[in-house]
Coordinates of C-alpha atoms in Angstrom, one line a residue:
Chain V
M113 CA 0.3 -0.2 -0.4
V114 CA 2.7 2.3 0.2
N115 CA 3.3 4.9 -3.3
M116 CA -0.5 4.9 -3.8
E117 CA 0.1 8.1 -5.1
P118 CA 3.0 8.3 -7.2
S119 CA 3.5 12.2 -6.8
M120 CA 4.5 14.6 -8.9
K121 CA 7.6 14.9 -9.0
E122 CA 8.8 11.3 -8.9
S123 CA 8.5 10.6 -12.5
I124 CA 8.1 6.5 -14.2
N125 CA 9.4 5.2 -16.8
I126 CA 6.2 3.6 -19.4
K127 CA 7.2 1.4 -21.9
V128 CA 5.4 1.5 -25.7
E129 CA 5.2 -1.1 -27.8
F130 CA 3.9 -0.4 -32.0
K131 CA 2.3 -3.5 -34.2
G132 CA 0.0 -4.7 -36.8
G133 CA 1.2 -1.0 -39.0
L134 CA 1.5 1.9 -36.1
E135 CA 5.2 1.6 -35.8
M136 CA 4.8 3.0 -39.4
L137 CA 3.3 6.1 -38.0
F138 CA 6.6 6.4 -35.8
D139 CA 9.7 6.4 -38.1
N140 CA 8.9 2.7 -37.9
K141 CA 10.4 2.1 -34.3
L142 CA 8.6 -0.7 -32.2
S143 CA 9.1 0.5 -29.5
L144 CA 9.7 3.3 -26.7
D145 CA 10.1 4.4 -23.6
I146 CA 8.6 7.2 -22.2
N147 CA 9.2 9.1 -19.4
S148 CA 6.6 10.3 -17.4
K149 CA 8.0 14.0 -17.6
D150 CA 7.5 14.5 -21.1
I151 CA 4.1 13.6 -21.1
E152 CA 4.1 16.3 -18.4
E153 CA 5.4 19.1 -20.0
Y154 CA 3.5 18.2 -22.9
L155 CA 0.0 18.8 -20.7
K156 CA 1.7 22.2 -19.0
K157 CA 1.8 22.9 -23.3
Q158 CA -2.3 22.5 -23.4
E159 CA -2.3 23.8 -20.0
T160 CA -4.4 21.0 -18.9
K161 CA -4.0 19.6 -15.5
T162 CA -4.4 16.4 -14.2
E163 CA -2.9 15.4 -11.0
K164 CA -2.8 11.7 -12.4
L165 CA -1.3 10.6 -15.2
R166 CA -4.3 8.8 -17.5
M167 CA -3.9 6.7 -20.7
L168 CA -5.2 9.8 -22.4
D169 CA -3.1 12.4 -22.1
L170 CA 0.1 9.5 -23.3
I171 CA -2.3 8.7 -26.3
N172 CA -2.5 12.6 -26.9
Y173 CA 1.6 13.3 -26.0
L174 CA 2.2 10.2 -28.8
S175 CA -0.3 11.7 -31.2
T176 CA 2.3 14.6 -31.3
L177 CA 5.2 11.9 -32.2
I178 CA 3.5 11.8 -35.1
K179 CA 3.4 14.0 -38.3
P180 CA 0.2 15.7 -38.3
N181 CA -1.2 15.1 -41.1
E182 CA -0.6 10.7 -40.0
R183 CA -2.0 12.3 -36.5
D184 CA -5.6 10.8 -37.9
L185 CA -4.6 7.4 -38.3
F186 CA -3.4 7.2 -33.8
V187 CA -6.3 9.7 -32.6
D188 CA -9.6 10.5 -33.0
D189 CA -11.6 13.7 -31.8
K190 CA -8.4 13.4 -29.4
R191 CA -9.7 9.7 -28.7
L192 CA -7.8 6.8 -29.8
R193 CA -8.6 5.8 -33.2
A194 CA -11.2 2.5 -33.4
G195 CA -9.5 -0.7 -35.1
I196 CA -6.8 -0.1 -32.6
L197 CA -6.4 -3.1 -30.0
V198 CA -4.4 -1.4 -26.0
L199 CA -3.0 -3.9 -23.9
I200 CA -1.4 -3.0 -20.7
N201 CA 0.8 -5.0 -19.1
D202 CA -0.4 -8.1 -21.8
T203 CA -4.2 -6.8 -20.5
D204 CA -7.2 -5.5 -22.2
W205 CA -7.4 -2.3 -21.6
E206 CA -11.4 -2.2 -21.7
L207 CA -11.3 -4.5 -18.2
E208 CA -7.8 -1.1 -16.7
G209 CA -10.7 1.4 -17.0
E210 CA -9.2 2.5 -21.0
G211 CA -8.8 6.1 -21.0
E212 CA -8.6 6.9 -17.5
H213 CA -6.5 4.2 -16.4
E214 CA -3.2 5.3 -14.1
L215 CA -0.4 5.0 -15.8
E216 CA 1.9 3.0 -13.2
D217 CA 5.8 3.0 -12.8
K218 CA 7.5 0.2 -15.5
E219 CA 4.1 -0.4 -17.5
S220 CA 4.2 -2.1 -20.4
I221 CA 1.7 -0.7 -23.5
C222 CA 1.0 -2.5 -26.4
F223 CA -0.9 -1.0 -29.6
I224 CA -1.8 -3.1 -32.1
S225 CA -3.6 -2.2 -35.1
T226 CA -6.2 -5.2 -36.9
L227 CA -7.0 -2.3 -39.3
H228 CA -6.6 -4.5 -43.2
G229 CA -3.1 -2.7 -44.8
G230 CA -2.0 -1.6 -41.4
Chain A
M251 CA -2.0 -10.3 -46.4
S252 CA -0.6 -11.5 -42.4
M253 CA -3.8 -13.4 -42.4
Y254 CA -3.5 -15.0 -44.9
H255 CA -0.8 -16.6 -43.6
Q256 CA -2.3 -17.5 -40.1
H257 CA -5.0 -18.9 -41.6
R258 CA -3.6 -21.5 -43.5
I259 CA -1.4 -22.4 -40.1
K260 CA -4.5 -23.2 -39.1
G261 CA -5.9 -26.2 -41.3
R262 CA -3.2 -28.0 -39.0
Q263 CA -5.3 -30.4 -38.3
Q264 CA -5.5 -33.2 -39.2
K265 CA -9.3 -32.5 -41.1
Y266 CA -5.9 -32.4 -44.3
D267 CA -3.8 -34.2 -44.9
N268 CA -2.1 -31.6 -47.2
V269 CA -1.9 -28.1 -46.7
E270 CA -0.2 -25.7 -48.9
V271 CA 0.9 -22.5 -48.4
F272 CA -0.5 -19.7 -50.8
H273 CA 1.4 -16.9 -51.4
I274 CA 1.0 -13.4 -53.9
D275 CA 4.4 -11.5 -53.2
E276 CA 2.3 -7.7 -54.1
S277 CA 6.6 -6.0 -53.7
S278 CA 6.5 -4.0 -57.3
L279 CA 3.0 -1.8 -56.8
F280 CA 3.8 -2.2 -53.2
K281 CA 7.3 -0.8 -52.1
D282 CA 7.0 -1.1 -48.7
A283 CA 5.9 -4.3 -48.5
Q284 CA 7.4 -6.9 -45.9
E285 CA 7.8 -9.2 -48.3
A286 CA 10.9 -11.1 -46.9
K287 CA 9.3 -11.1 -43.7
A288 CA 6.8 -12.8 -45.0
R289 CA 8.5 -15.6 -46.6
D290 CA 9.9 -15.9 -43.2
L291 CA 6.7 -16.8 -41.4
I292 CA 5.7 -18.8 -44.0
S293 CA 9.1 -20.6 -43.3
K294 CA 9.0 -21.1 -40.0
Y295 CA 5.4 -23.0 -40.6
G296 CA 7.4 -26.2 -42.9
F297 CA 4.8 -25.9 -45.4
K298 CA 5.0 -26.9 -49.0
T299 CA 4.5 -22.8 -50.9
I300 CA 3.8 -21.8 -53.7
T301 CA 4.5 -18.6 -54.5
A302 CA 3.1 -15.7 -56.8
K303 CA 3.5 -12.2 -57.9
L304 CA 0.8 -10.2 -59.1
E305 CA 2.3 -8.7 -62.4
D306 CA 2.4 -13.0 -63.2
V307 CA -1.8 -11.8 -64.8
F308 CA 0.1 -10.4 -67.5
Q309 CA 1.4 -13.2 -69.2
E310 CA 0.5 -15.0 -72.4
T311 CA 0.6 -18.5 -71.4
N312 CA -0.3 -18.4 -67.5
S313 CA -0.1 -22.5 -67.4
D314 CA 3.5 -22.2 -65.0
F315 CA 3.7 -18.3 -64.1
F316 CA 4.0 -19.9 -60.4
T317 CA 7.7 -19.3 -58.6
N318 CA 8.0 -22.5 -56.8
V319 CA 9.4 -22.5 -53.6
S320 CA 10.1 -26.2 -51.3
I321 CA 10.6 -25.3 -47.5
D322 CA 10.4 -29.3 -47.6
D323 CA 13.9 -29.4 -49.0
S324 CA 16.8 -28.8 -46.5
A325 CA 17.9 -25.8 -49.4
I326 CA 15.3 -23.7 -50.7
E327 CA 14.6 -24.1 -54.3
H328 CA 13.8 -21.6 -56.3
K329 CA 12.8 -22.5 -59.0
N330 CA 12.0 -20.0 -62.1
K331 CA 9.3 -21.1 -64.7
Y332 CA 9.2 -17.7 -66.6
P333 CA 9.5 -18.2 -69.7
T334 CA 13.0 -16.2 -71.7
S335 CA 11.4 -14.5 -73.9
E336 CA 9.6 -12.3 -71.7
S337 CA 11.1 -9.9 -69.3
P338 CA 9.8 -9.4 -65.4
E339 CA 10.7 -6.0 -65.7
K340 CA 7.7 -5.9 -68.4
R341 CA 5.4 -7.8 -67.0
S342 CA 6.0 -5.6 -64.1
N343 CA 5.5 -2.0 -65.6
A344 CA 2.2 -3.4 -67.3
L345 CA 1.0 -3.9 -63.5
T346 CA 2.3 -0.7 -62.2
H347 CA 0.7 0.9 -66.0
L348 CA -2.5 0.0 -65.2
F349 CA -2.5 1.0 -61.9
D350 CA -1.4 4.1 -62.0
Q351 CA -4.5 4.6 -65.1
I352 CA -7.4 4.2 -62.5
K353 CA -7.9 7.3 -61.0
T354 CA -9.6 6.5 -57.2
Y355 CA -9.2 4.3 -54.2
T356 CA -11.9 2.2 -54.6
A357 CA -11.4 1.1 -58.5
K358 CA -7.8 0.3 -57.8
E359 CA -8.7 -1.7 -54.0
D360 CA -11.0 -3.8 -56.0
M361 CA -9.0 -3.7 -59.9
L362 CA -6.6 -5.9 -57.0
D363 CA -8.7 -8.6 -55.1
S364 CA -10.4 -9.1 -58.5
I365 CA -6.6 -9.8 -59.3
K366 CA -5.6 -11.7 -56.3
A367 CA -8.9 -14.0 -57.0
Y368 CA -8.0 -14.8 -59.6
L369 CA -4.9 -16.2 -58.8
I370 CA -5.2 -17.8 -55.9
V371 CA -8.2 -19.2 -57.8
H372 CA -5.4 -20.2 -60.2
A373 CA -3.2 -21.4 -58.3
A374 CA -5.6 -24.1 -56.4
Q375 CA -6.4 -25.1 -60.1
Q376 CA -2.8 -25.8 -61.3
N377 CA -2.1 -27.7 -57.8
D378 CA -4.9 -29.9 -57.4
C379 CA -6.7 -27.8 -54.3
S380 CA -10.2 -29.5 -53.1
V381 CA -10.3 -26.5 -50.4
I382 CA -9.4 -22.6 -50.3
A383 CA -9.2 -21.3 -46.5
V384 CA -9.1 -17.7 -46.4
G385 CA -8.3 -15.3 -44.0
D386 CA -11.7 -13.8 -43.5
S387 CA -12.1 -12.5 -39.6
A388 CA -15.5 -11.4 -38.4
T389 CA -15.4 -7.8 -39.1
R390 CA -13.4 -7.4 -42.0
I391 CA -16.7 -10.0 -43.6
A392 CA -18.9 -7.2 -41.9
V393 CA -16.6 -4.4 -43.6
K394 CA -16.9 -6.5 -46.7
T395 CA -20.7 -6.7 -46.6
I396 CA -22.0 -3.0 -45.9
G397 CA -18.5 -2.4 -49.0
Y398 CA -19.6 -4.5 -50.9
T399 CA -23.1 -3.8 -51.5
S400 CA -23.2 -0.1 -51.3
Q401 CA -20.5 -0.7 -54.8
G402 CA -22.9 -2.6 -56.0
R403 CA -21.9 -6.2 -55.6
G404 CA -24.8 -7.9 -53.6
F405 CA -25.3 -9.9 -56.5
S406 CA -22.7 -12.2 -56.4
L407 CA -22.5 -10.8 -52.2
P408 CA -23.3 -14.7 -50.5
L409 CA -20.6 -15.6 -52.1
D410 CA -18.3 -12.9 -51.8
V411 CA -19.0 -13.3 -47.7
G412 CA -20.4 -16.8 -47.2
V413 CA -19.2 -19.7 -45.0
S414 CA -18.6 -21.9 -48.5
N415 CA -18.3 -20.5 -51.9
R416 CA -18.2 -23.8 -54.9
W417 CA -19.2 -21.3 -57.2
F418 CA -15.0 -22.0 -59.5
E419 CA -16.2 -25.8 -60.4
G420 CA -13.6 -28.7 -58.5
I421 CA -13.2 -25.7 -56.0
N422 CA -14.2 -24.9 -52.6
I423 CA -13.5 -21.2 -50.8
I424 CA -13.9 -21.8 -47.4
R425 CA -13.5 -18.8 -44.0
P426 CA -12.7 -20.8 -41.3
M427 CA -12.4 -17.3 -39.5
K428 CA -15.6 -16.1 -39.5
D429 CA -16.3 -16.0 -35.8
M430 CA -13.7 -14.4 -34.6
L431 CA -13.5 -11.2 -34.5
G432 CA -9.9 -9.0 -35.7
K433 CA -9.7 -7.6 -31.9
E434 CA -9.3 -11.8 -31.1
V435 CA -7.3 -12.6 -33.6
G436 CA -4.9 -9.9 -32.7
Y437 CA -4.5 -10.6 -29.0
F438 CA -4.3 -13.8 -30.0
N439 CA -1.0 -12.8 -31.7
H440 CA 0.2 -11.2 -29.4
C441 CA -0.4 -14.0 -26.5
M442 CA 1.9 -16.5 -29.0
G443 CA 4.1 -14.2 -30.4
I444 CA 2.9 -14.6 -33.9
D445 CA 4.9 -12.2 -36.2
T446 CA 3.3 -10.0 -38.6
A447 CA 5.0 -9.1 -41.7
I448 CA 2.8 -5.4 -42.9
V449 CA 2.0 -5.2 -46.2
P450 CA -0.1 -2.3 -47.3
T451 CA -2.5 -1.1 -49.4
F452 CA -3.3 1.7 -51.2
T453 CA -5.6 3.5 -48.5
T454 CA -2.5 2.9 -46.5
R455 CA -1.4 5.7 -43.9
A456 CA -4.3 7.2 -46.1
P457 CA -7.7 9.3 -44.5
Q458 CA -10.7 7.4 -43.9
K459 CA -12.2 9.0 -46.3
A460 CA -9.8 7.5 -49.3
S461 CA -12.0 4.2 -50.5
I462 CA -14.9 2.7 -50.1
D463 CA -13.3 0.1 -48.4
R464 CA -11.6 2.8 -46.2
L465 CA -15.2 4.6 -45.1
T466 CA -16.9 1.4 -44.5
E467 CA -13.9 -0.3 -42.4
S468 CA -14.0 2.7 -39.9
L469 CA -17.7 2.7 -40.0
I470 CA -17.7 -0.7 -38.9
V471 CA -14.8 -0.4 -36.3
G472 CA -15.6 3.0 -35.1
L473 CA -19.5 1.5 -34.7
D474 CA -18.4 -1.8 -32.6
R475 CA -16.4 0.3 -30.3
D476 CA -19.9 1.5 -29.0
F477 CA -22.1 -1.5 -29.7
P478 CA -19.8 -4.1 -29.3
S479 CA -22.6 -7.0 -31.3
T480 CA -21.6 -4.4 -34.7
I481 CA -19.7 -7.1 -36.8
S482 CA -21.9 -10.2 -34.7
T483 CA -25.2 -8.7 -36.3
I484 CA -23.6 -8.2 -39.4
G485 CA -22.3 -11.0 -40.3
R486 CA -25.4 -13.6 -38.8
T487 CA -27.6 -11.3 -40.8
A488 CA -24.7 -11.9 -44.2
G489 CA -24.4 -16.1 -43.4
K490 CA -28.8 -16.6 -44.1
L491 CA -28.1 -15.0 -47.1
E492 CA -28.5 -18.2 -49.8
V493 CA -26.9 -18.3 -53.4
T494 CA -29.9 -17.7 -56.4
R495 CA -30.2 -19.8 -59.1
K496 CA -29.9 -17.2 -61.6
A497 CA -26.8 -16.4 -59.9
I498 CA -25.8 -19.5 -60.2
E499 CA -26.7 -20.0 -63.7
S500 CA -25.2 -16.1 -64.9
P501 CA -21.8 -16.1 -66.8
Q502 CA -19.1 -15.5 -65.1
C503 CA -18.0 -11.5 -65.1
P504 CA -14.3 -11.7 -66.8
L505 CA -12.7 -9.4 -64.5
C506 CA -13.8 -10.5 -60.7
G507 CA -15.0 -14.0 -61.6
M508 CA -18.3 -13.9 -59.8
P509 CA -21.5 -14.2 -61.4
S510 CA -22.3 -11.6 -63.9
E511 CA -26.3 -10.1 -64.3
A512 CA -27.5 -10.4 -67.2
D513 CA -28.3 -6.8 -68.7
S514 CA -26.5 -5.0 -66.2
I515 CA -26.6 -2.0 -68.4
E516 CA -30.0 -1.6 -69.0
W517 CA -30.2 -1.9 -65.0
R518 CA -28.2 0.7 -65.0
K519 CA -29.9 3.2 -67.8
M520 CA -33.1 2.2 -64.9
L521 CA -32.8 2.7 -61.8
S522 CA -29.1 4.3 -61.0
V523 CA -28.0 8.1 -61.7
S524 CA -24.5 7.1 -62.5
S525 CA -23.7 6.1 -66.0
L526 CA -20.5 4.5 -68.0
G527 CA -19.0 7.5 -69.4
D528 CA -19.6 9.3 -71.8
E529 CA -21.6 7.5 -74.7
E530 CA -18.6 7.8 -77.1
A531 CA -15.9 5.1 -74.9
M532 CA -19.2 2.7 -74.2
Q533 CA -19.1 2.4 -78.1
N534 CA -15.5 1.4 -78.1
T535 CA -14.6 -1.9 -79.1
T536 CA -14.2 -2.1 -75.0
T537 CA -18.1 -2.9 -74.6
P538 CA -18.0 -5.7 -75.0
L539 CA -16.1 -7.0 -72.4
I540 CA -18.1 -4.0 -70.3
R541 CA -20.4 -5.7 -71.2
A542 CA -20.4 -9.4 -70.0
M543 CA -19.0 -7.7 -66.3
C544 CA -21.3 -6.9 -63.5
Y545 CA -22.8 -4.5 -62.1
S546 CA -19.9 -3.8 -59.7
C547 CA -16.9 -4.4 -61.8
Q548 CA -18.6 -1.9 -64.7
N549 CA -18.1 0.7 -62.0
T550 CA -14.7 -0.3 -61.8
M551 CA -13.4 0.3 -65.3
R552 CA -15.6 4.0 -65.6
D553 CA -12.5 4.5 -63.4
V554 CA -10.1 3.2 -65.6
K555 CA -8.9 5.7 -68.1
P556 CA -8.6 4.4 -72.4
D557 CA -4.9 4.5 -72.6
A558 CA -5.1 2.3 -69.3
G559 CA -3.7 -0.7 -72.0
L560 CA -3.8 -4.1 -71.1
L561 CA -6.0 -6.0 -68.5
P562 CA -4.6 -8.9 -67.4
S563 CA -5.0 -11.6 -69.7
F564 CA -7.0 -13.7 -67.1
V565 CA -10.2 -10.9 -68.3
N566 CA -10.2 -12.0 -72.0
E567 CA -10.1 -15.3 -71.3
R568 CA -12.8 -16.0 -68.9
S569 CA -14.8 -13.3 -71.7
Q570 CA -14.5 -16.1 -74.6
N571 CA -15.6 -18.9 -72.1
K572 CA -18.1 -17.0 -70.5
A573 CA -20.8 -20.4 -71.2
H574 CA -18.0 -22.4 -69.2
N575 CA -20.3 -22.8 -66.1
S576 CA -23.6 -22.8 -67.6
Q577 CA -22.9 -25.8 -69.6
S578 CA -21.2 -27.7 -66.3
L579 CA -24.1 -27.4 -65.5
L580 CA -26.7 -28.5 -67.2
K581 CA -24.2 -31.0 -67.9
K582 CA -25.2 -31.9 -64.5
Q583 CA -28.4 -31.9 -65.2
I584 CA -28.7 -34.0 -67.3
E585 CA -25.8 -36.7 -66.3
S586 CA -29.1 -39.0 -65.1
F587 CA -29.9 -39.7 -68.4
L588 CA -26.6 -40.2 -69.3
I589 CA -25.6 -43.7 -70.9
D590 CA -22.2 -44.3 -70.4

């Protein structure tokens, strides 16, 4: 029960993987190591304040790494595009609260595109 | 394409004693296709693999154009059966030229599907395969059902999405993965550590409205996210469709190979606001060929610029051979009256 609320000052590291063609959007990188500080910085720019980092924040942060004209292929109205599966530590994210899931240290998050042609 | 490989692996159950994997090399059209990786993946499973290239359809004699890669032997045997008189570049150019001259992504995808469908059926015939297992998932079938309907392919729809399709003589096309959602396939692959090779299509990295297929796909997966039974409902509804006798007796469409409803041109005049372009174009020499095509392929041809060059040779072969299915049907009907 220690460390229930990771304080904003302590940064956490998350591993993000891309499969099913999504890597094409991220310079063909199959995985990225994300530090929570980067997400927080992005949120600051957006002037949105959240006490805890959620999946939705990660998704919106990731979309900034994509070329502007291709962002629609990953996010759709600030929501993850339909047809992309998400696994949080090998568990369907629908069981983990989807976009509201709070990110934790050393979590592995996998995005898989099931769309035709990647 | 990666779906194609996976479903074939499923054929491992004892029901079939001999499974061959058929792979289409699309790299001449899509430079980003992970062709080497795809071949690597297939070879892992140790099945006999037959490979064809898309541009192979531009060969005059189609009888033996397959590149055989047998992985039964420890050394990979790469036998090239092309006649030396025709250069592979020429065929590849004919293919890219044809697709360059097609104006819309929808028509391009249709043309590609027709070519691939031909290659698959042809490979089965050449290799004495009586069953073709294709990897359409429930998601893909739902997209096809709505997409094909909106493209005017309703006449052959029961064959295109049904669980078993015996339209081609001596061949049964089955869809063993019809009850598996794309999501389930994705999770299965992830959990089992099955790698995938990406073969892009025309609309890869294109906006959602790029083609009818793409648009339908985003509609359906979008709907399914909020109403999770959408896909299975479409699938089950489409599963109730039956092939009509009229469809079975119809001649074959030279392009897609599916039944072509007679008088589709008259049909179009009466019921549709679309036309096949200017009357002058209709008068040119290709008209009999266009007339033989099904409604949907006529739409595809409307988007092909007149200087597209040659269509694949199978189109012509089929148009000359259009009676073959109806003849065999007649033969079947009178079979019991024949004396040996």
